[in-house]
Coordinates of C-alpha atoms and ligand atoms in Angstrom, one line a residue:
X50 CA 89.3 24.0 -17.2
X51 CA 85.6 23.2 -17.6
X52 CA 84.1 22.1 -14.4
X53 CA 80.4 21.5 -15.1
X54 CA 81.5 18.3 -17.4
X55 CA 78.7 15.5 -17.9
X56 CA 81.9 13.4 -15.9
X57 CA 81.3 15.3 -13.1
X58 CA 77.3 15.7 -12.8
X59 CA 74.8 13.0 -12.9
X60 CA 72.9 12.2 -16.2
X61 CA 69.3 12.1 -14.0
X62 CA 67.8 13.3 -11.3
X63 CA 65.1 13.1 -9.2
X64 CA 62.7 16.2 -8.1
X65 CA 61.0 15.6 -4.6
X66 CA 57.8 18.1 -5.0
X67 CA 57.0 19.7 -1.6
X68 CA 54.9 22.7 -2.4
X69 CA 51.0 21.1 -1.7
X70 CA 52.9 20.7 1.7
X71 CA 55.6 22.6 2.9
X72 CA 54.2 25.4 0.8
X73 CA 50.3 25.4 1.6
X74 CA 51.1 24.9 5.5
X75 CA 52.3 28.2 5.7
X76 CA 49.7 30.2 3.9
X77 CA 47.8 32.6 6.0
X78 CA 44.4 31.9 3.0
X79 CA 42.8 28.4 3.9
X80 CA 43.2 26.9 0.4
X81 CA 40.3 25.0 -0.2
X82 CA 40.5 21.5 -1.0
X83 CA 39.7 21.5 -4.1
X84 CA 42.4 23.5 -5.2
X85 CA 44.4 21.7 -3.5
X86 CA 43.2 18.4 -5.1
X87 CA 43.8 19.9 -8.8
X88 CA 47.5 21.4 -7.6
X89 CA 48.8 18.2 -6.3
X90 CA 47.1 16.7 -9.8
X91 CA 48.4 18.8 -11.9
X92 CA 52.3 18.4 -10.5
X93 CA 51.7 14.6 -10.9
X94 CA 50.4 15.2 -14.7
X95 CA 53.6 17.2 -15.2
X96 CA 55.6 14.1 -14.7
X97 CA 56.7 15.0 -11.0
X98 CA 56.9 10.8 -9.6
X99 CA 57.5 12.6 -5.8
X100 CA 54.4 14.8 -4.6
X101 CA 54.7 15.2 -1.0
X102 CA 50.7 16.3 -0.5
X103 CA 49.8 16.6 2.7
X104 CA 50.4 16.6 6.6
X105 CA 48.7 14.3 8.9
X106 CA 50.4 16.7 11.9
X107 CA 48.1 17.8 14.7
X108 CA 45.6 20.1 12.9
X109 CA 45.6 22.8 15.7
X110 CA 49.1 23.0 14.7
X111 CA 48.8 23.3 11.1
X112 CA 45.3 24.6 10.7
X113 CA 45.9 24.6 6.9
X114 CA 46.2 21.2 5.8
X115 CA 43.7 19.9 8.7
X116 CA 41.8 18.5 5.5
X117 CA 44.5 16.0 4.5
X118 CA 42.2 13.4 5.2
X119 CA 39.5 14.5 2.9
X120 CA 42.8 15.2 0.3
X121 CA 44.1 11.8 0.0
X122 CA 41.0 10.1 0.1
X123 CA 39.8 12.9 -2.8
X124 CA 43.1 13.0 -5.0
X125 CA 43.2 10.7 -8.6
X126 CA 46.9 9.2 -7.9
X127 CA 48.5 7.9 -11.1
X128 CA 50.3 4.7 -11.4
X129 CA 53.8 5.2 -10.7
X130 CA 53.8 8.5 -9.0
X131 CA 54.3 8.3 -5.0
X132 CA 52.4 11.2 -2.6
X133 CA 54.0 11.1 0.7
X134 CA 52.9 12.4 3.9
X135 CA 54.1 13.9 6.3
X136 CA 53.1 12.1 10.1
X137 CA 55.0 13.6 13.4
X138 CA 54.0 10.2 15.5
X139 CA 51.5 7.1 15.4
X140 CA 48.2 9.1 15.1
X141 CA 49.7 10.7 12.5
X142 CA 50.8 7.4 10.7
X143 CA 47.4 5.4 12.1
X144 CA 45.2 8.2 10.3
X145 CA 47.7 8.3 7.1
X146 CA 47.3 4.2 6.8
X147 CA 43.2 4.9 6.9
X148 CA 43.5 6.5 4.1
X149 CA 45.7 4.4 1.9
X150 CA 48.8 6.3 1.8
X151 CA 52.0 4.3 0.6
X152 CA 55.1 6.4 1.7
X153 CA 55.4 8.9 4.5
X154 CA 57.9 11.5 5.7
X155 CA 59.0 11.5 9.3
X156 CA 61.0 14.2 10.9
X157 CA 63.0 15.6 13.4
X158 CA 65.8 18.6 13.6
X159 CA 69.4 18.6 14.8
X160 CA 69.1 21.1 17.3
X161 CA 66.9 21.0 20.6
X162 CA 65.5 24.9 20.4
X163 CA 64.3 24.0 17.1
X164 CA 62.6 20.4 18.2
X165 CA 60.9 22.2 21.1
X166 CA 59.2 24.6 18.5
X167 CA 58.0 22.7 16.1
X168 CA 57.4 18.9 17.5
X169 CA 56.5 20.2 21.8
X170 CA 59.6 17.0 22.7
X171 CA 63.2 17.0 22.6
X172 CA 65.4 15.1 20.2
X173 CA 65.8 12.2 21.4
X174 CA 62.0 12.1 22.6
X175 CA 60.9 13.1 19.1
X176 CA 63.5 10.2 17.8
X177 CA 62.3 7.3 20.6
X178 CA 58.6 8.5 19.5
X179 CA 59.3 8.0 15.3
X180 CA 61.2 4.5 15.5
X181 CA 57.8 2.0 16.1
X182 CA 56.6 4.8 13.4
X183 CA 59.0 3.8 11.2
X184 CA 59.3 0.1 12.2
X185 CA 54.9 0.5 11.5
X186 CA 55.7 2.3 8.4
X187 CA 58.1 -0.6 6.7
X188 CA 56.2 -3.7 8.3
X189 CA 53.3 -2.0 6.1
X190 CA 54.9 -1.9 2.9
X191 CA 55.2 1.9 2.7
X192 CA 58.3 3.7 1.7
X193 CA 59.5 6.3 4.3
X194 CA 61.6 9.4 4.5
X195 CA 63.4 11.2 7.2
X196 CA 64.0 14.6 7.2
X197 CA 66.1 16.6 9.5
X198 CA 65.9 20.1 10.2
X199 CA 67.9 23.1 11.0
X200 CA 70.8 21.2 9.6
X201 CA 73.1 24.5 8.0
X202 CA 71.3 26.6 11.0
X203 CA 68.8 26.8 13.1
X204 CA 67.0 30.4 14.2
X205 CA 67.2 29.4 18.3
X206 CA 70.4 28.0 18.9
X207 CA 73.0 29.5 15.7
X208 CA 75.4 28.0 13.6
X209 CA 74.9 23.9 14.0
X210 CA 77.9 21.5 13.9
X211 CA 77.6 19.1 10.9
X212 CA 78.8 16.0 12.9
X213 CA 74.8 16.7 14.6
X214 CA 73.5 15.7 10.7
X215 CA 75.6 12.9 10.8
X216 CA 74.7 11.3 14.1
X217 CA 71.1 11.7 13.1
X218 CA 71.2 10.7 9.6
X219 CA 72.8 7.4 10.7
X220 CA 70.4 7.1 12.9
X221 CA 67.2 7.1 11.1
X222 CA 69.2 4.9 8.4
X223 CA 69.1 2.5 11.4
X224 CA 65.9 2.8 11.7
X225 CA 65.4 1.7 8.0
X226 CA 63.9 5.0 6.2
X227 CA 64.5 5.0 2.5
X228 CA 66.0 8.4 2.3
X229 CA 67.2 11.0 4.2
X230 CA 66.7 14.9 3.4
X231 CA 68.8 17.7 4.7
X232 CA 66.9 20.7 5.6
X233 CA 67.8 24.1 5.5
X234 CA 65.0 25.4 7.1
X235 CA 65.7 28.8 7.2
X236 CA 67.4 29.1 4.0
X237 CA 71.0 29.8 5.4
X238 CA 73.4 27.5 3.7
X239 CA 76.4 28.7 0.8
X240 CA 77.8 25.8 -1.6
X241 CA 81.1 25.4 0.4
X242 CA 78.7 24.4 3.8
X243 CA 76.7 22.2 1.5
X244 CA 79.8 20.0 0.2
X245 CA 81.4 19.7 3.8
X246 CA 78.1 18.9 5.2
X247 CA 76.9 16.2 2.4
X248 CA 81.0 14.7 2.8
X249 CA 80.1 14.6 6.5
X250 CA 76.5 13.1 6.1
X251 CA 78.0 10.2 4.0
X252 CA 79.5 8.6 6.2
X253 CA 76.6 7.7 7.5
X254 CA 73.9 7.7 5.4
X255 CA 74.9 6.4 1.9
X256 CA 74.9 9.1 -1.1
X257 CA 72.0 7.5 -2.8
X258 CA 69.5 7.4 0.0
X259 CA 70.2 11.2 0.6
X260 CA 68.2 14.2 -0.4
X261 CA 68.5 18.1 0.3
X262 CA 66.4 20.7 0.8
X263 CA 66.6 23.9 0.4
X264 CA 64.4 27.3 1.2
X265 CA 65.5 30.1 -0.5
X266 CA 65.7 32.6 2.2
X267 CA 68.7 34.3 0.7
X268 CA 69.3 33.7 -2.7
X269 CA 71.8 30.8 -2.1
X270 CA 69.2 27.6 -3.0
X271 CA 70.1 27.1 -6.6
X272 CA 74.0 27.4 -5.8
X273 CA 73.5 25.1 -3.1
X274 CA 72.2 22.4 -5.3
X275 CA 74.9 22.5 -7.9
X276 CA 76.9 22.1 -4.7
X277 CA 75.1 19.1 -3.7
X278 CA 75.4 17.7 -7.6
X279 CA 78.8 18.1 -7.9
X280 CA 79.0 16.3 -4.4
X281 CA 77.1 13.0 -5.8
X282 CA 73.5 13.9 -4.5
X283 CA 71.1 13.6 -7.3
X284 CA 67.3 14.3 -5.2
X285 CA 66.6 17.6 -4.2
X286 CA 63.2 19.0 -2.8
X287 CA 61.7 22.0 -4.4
X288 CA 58.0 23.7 -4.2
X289 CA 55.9 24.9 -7.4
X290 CA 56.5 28.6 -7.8
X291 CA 58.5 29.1 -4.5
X292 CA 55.7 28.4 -2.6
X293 CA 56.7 27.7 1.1
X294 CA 58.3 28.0 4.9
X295 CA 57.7 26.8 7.9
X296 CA 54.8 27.9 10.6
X297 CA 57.4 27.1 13.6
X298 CA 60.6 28.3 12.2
X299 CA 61.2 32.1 12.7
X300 CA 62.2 33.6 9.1
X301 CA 61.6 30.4 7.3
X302 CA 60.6 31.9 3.6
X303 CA 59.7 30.0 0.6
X304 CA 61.4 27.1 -0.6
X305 CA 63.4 26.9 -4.0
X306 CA 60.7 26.9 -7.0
X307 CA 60.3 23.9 -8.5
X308 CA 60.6 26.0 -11.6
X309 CA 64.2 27.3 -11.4
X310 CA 65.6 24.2 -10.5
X311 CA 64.1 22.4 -13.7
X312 CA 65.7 25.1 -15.7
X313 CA 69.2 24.7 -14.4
X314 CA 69.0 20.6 -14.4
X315 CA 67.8 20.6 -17.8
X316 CA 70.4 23.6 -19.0
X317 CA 73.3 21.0 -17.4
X318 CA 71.6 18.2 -19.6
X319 CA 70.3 16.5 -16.7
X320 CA 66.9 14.5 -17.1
X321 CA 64.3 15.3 -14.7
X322 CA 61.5 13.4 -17.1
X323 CA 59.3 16.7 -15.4
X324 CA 57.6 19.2 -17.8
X325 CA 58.8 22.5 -16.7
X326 CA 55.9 25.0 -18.4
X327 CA 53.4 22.2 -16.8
X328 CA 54.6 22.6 -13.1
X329 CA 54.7 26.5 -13.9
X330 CA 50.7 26.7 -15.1
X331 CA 50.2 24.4 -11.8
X332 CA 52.4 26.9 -9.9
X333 CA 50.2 29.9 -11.7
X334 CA 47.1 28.1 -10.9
X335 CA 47.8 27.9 -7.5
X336 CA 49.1 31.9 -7.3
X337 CA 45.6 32.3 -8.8
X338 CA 43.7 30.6 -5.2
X339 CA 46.4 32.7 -3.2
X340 CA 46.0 35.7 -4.8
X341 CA 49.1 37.0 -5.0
X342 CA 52.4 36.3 -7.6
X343 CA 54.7 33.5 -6.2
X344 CA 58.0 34.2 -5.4
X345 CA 60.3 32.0 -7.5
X346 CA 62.1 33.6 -10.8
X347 CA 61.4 31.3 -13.6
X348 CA 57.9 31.2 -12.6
X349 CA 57.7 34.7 -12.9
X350 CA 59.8 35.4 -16.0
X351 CA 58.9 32.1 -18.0
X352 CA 60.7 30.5 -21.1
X353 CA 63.5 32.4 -22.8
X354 CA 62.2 34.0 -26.2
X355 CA 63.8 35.9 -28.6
X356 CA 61.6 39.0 -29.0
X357 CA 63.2 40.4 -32.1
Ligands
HMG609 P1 51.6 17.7 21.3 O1 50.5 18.7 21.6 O2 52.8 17.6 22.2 O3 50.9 16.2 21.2 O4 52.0 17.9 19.8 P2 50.6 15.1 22.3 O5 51.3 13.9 21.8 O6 50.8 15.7 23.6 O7 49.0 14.9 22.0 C1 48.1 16.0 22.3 C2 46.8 15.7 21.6 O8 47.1 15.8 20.1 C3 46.2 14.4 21.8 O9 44.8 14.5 21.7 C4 46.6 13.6 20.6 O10 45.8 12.5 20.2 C5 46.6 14.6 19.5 P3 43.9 14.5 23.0 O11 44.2 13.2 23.7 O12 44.4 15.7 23.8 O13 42.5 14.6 22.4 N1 47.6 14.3 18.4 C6 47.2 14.3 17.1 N2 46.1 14.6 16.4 C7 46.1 14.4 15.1 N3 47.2 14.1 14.4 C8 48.3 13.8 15.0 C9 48.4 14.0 16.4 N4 49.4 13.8 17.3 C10 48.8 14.0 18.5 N5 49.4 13.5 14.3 C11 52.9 17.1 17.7 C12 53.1 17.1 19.2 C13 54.2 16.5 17.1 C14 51.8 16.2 17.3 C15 52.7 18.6 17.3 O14 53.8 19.3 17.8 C16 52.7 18.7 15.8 O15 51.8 18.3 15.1 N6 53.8 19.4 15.2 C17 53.9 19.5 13.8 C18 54.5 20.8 13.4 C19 54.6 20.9 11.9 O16 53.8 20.4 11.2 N7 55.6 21.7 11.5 C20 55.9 21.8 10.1 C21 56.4 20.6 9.4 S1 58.1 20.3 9.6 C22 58.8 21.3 8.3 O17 58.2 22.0 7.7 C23 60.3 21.1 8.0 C24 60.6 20.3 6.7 O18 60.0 21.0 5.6 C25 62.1 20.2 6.5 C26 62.8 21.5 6.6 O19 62.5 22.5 5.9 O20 63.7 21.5 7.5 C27 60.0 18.9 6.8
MG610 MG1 60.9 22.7 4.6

């Protein structure tokens, strides 16, 4: 019996472009900002409407994107297309609002080893610290995602409980964020996790307002997101050529190429309205600056040609 029925997946979905950040924060070559400027373009002119561009996190931090100032106020933005940014606490939103931004990305993780790395506070200090961030955020006009880490895993503390997800999802619903993205950080997640962990998460944040987010550590990111289709999620993250990690998170690899998940959506019929050979020149463009091939297969291999 056919499971991969148009009954059973959605007709459209939306792609959440991470690479200018979650994949240029973890390069060791200081890409400069011009290069920058024309990747984050060029994903926009592909038809990408989501193109997370920068950080406004402490630059000693994340030395690589401590030009996001100069970025946003650099970057052509195109009518109908939304750059978030990511801010960690009110400097981070107070410098993103000086430079015009209209929809940031909060975040914290589900476990406190992992919180401690990356944000210096526990949880519930990191979660006390984002709610006048968010309340700032919405009172401003701007639309606002959280994430949360670690969720399938986290490299300090193990295996996590999914009921963590839940408590914290519902939280920053309660806050009033837009969306909410699951993050497997470290890329450790299989399908079966995925639909228990997104049946979980419903309950408290509704099915529409979630996303997911996947590194693909171990092979499993593309598997995991027909998992998350067939469970009623229809935005996942992905990053231009596999670009990607995470500076604090111990074995955090790339994140799942833009690329390959374009060419399973559109194989299953499902619009993206998101020119895949466009987002792989970007991708190429930006291997180009980095000097070295990116990681992701379709970015690599390219269009399927008869070569008779
Ligand atoms: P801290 O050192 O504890 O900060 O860092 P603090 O509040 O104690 O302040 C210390 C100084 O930093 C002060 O300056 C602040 O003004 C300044 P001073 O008074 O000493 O001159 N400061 C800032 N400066 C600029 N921008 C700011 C900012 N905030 C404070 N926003 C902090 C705490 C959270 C800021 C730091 O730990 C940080 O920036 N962490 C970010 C780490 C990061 O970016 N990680 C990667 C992103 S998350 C990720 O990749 C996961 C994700 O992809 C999903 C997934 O895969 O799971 C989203
Ligand atoms: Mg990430």
């Amino acid at each position: 019996m056919a499971v991969l029925t148009a009954e059973r997946l959605p007709r459209a979905v939306t792609v959440y472009e991470v690479g200018p950040r979650d994949g240029l924060q973890n390069e060791p070559t200081a890409v400069p900002l011009a290069a920058k400027r024309a990747f984050v373009e060029a994903l926009a002119a592909a038809g990408l409407r989501w193109v997370e561009a920068t950080s406004f996190v402490h630059p000693k931090w994340v030395p690589q994107l401590a030009d996001a100032a100069d970025l946003m106020q650099a970057l052509a933005r195109r009518p109908g297309t939304r750059y978030p940014v990511l801010v960690p606490n009110e400097k981070g939103l107070d410098r993103a609002l000086e430079r015009g931004c209209d929809a940031v990305a909060v975040f914290a993780a589900v476990t406190e080893g992992f919180s401690r790395k990356n944000q210096n506070a526990s949880v519930a200090e990191v979660l006390a610290g984002l709610r006048p961030v968010v309340e700032r955020a919405r009172a401003a006009g701007l639309w606002v995602r959280g994430y949360l880490s670690v969720v399938w895993g986290c490299p300090y503390e193990g295996a996590v409980d999914p009921a963590r997800a839940r408590t914290l999802a519902g939280d920053l619903v309660a806050m009033g964020v837009d969306e909410v993205s699951l993050g497997d950080t470290i890329g450790v997640a299989t399908p079966g996790e995925v639909e228990r962990v997104v049946e979980v998460v419903a309950a408290a944040a509704p099915l529409e307002r979630l996303a997911l987010h996947f590194h693909d550590t171990r092979g499993t990111a593309l598997a995991n997101v027909l998992a998350g289709l067939l469970a009623g999620v229809t935005t996942f993250d992905a990053s231009a050529g596999g670009l990607g990690g995470c500076p604090y998170a111990v074995g955090a690899s790339g994140n799942l190429d833009t690329c390959d998940l374009l060419y399973m959506l559109h194989g299953l019929g499902i619009e993206t309205g998101v020119d895949l050979e466009a987002v792989r020149a970007a991708a190429q463009a930006i291997a180009g600056v980095l000097g070295r091939p990116l990681p992701g297969r379709y970015s690599q291999a390219g269009p399927f040609v008869a070569r008779g």
